Amino acid sequence: MDFNRVKLPREIHSGPGVINETGSICKDLKLTGKLLVASGPHTMKIAGEKVIESLHKYDYNVDTIIVEKPSLDAVSQVQDCMSNVNAVLGVGGGKVIDVAKMASTQSGVHSLSIPTAASHDGISSPRASIKNQEGSVSMEVEPPVGIIADTKIISKAPFRLLAAGCGDIISNYTAILDWKLAHRLLNEDFSDSSAALSLITAETMIKSAGDIKEGLIESAAIVVKALISSGMAISIAGNSRPASGAEHKFSHALDIIAPEPALHGEQCGVGTIMMMYLHGGDWEFIRDTLKTIKAPISASQMGIDPQYIIEALIKAHTIRNERYTILGDRGLTEEAAEKLARKTGVID
Ligand SMILES: [Zn+2]
């Protein structure tokens, strides 16, 4: 008999101004004593200070640390500040939150996720990744116990980040197809409830694609809710299968190969167009939806040289090669990779 364990966040709050409720939410989570606020230099000003103010109202003792650059060094620096700390509040874009999730997991304390942008599902998922010279390190972490997504703050972040978040959500389509393929070919565990949640999340977001516009609180709400439920699908599955397939392998390969990679979600969105083509699915629908959202659909829009797209396609199957996808064990030949990228209009 297999045991199944699902770990999920306990308090999820979103809405305009909800950041000012941080102190009360921490009380609801029964957090006591000293809390550490980890934030970036800019996000400390636009969000971190509001978090601290709210915590002070509830008599919390607060320490702060500025994460200048997300790296494994930053994770150790945050850990060094954690003696006598009962929880870490990661306030910032996805990267600061990943640093907070890694540091809290390694030190055995809770973390809270307080995103200032909605650019990928790391704001809620039990995984964290940090870029280094070899691409990125990705690891399983404890999911945050609380998520506080202030849609007013998120709506003011650069629109490019929100559009990238949509690319990360649209990935769910090909991720599920890859997961089903691995289930059929290799008898890999498949969770119907996780897959259903992942797909309904992408469908709901796509239905609202026309409403996702710059500067609107409602648009930020659509994307942030979808990213949170994608993260939940990952928690239910116990791995990132429901939100990460061949399109993510392509994005990770680009991170290694391209001198200046684009955003994670942007690359995953473009990857989804191409992987959907390989699956024989409606790749034009994926492309058109990304276009409506104003997310990039080509190498030139991502500012990436076509040669790196082809190299990444050829290399993609070697990334996390235990994860079987439409790319198979051998991957694409150079000719097939070039054909794929041209056919889907990713390169011209
Ligand atoms: Zn992703």
Short mmCIF file of C-alpha atoms and ligand atoms in Angstrom, two decimals, residues 120-121 168 243 248 264 268, ligand 1:
data_model
loop_
_atom_site.label_atom_id
_atom_site.label_comp_id
_atom_site.label_asym_id
_atom_site.label_seq_id
_atom_site.Cartn_x
_atom_site.Cartn_y
_atom_site.Cartn_z
CA HIS A 120 5.63 32.19 -12.35
CA ASP A 121 4.01 29.54 -10.19
CA ASP A 168 3.87 29.65 -17.23
CA ALA A 243 2.83 22.27 -14.63
CA HIS A 248 9.93 23.67 -19.34
CA HIS A 264 11.01 31.82 -17.41
CA CYS A 268 7.81 28.36 -21.40
ZN ZN B 1 7.29 27.22 -14.59
#
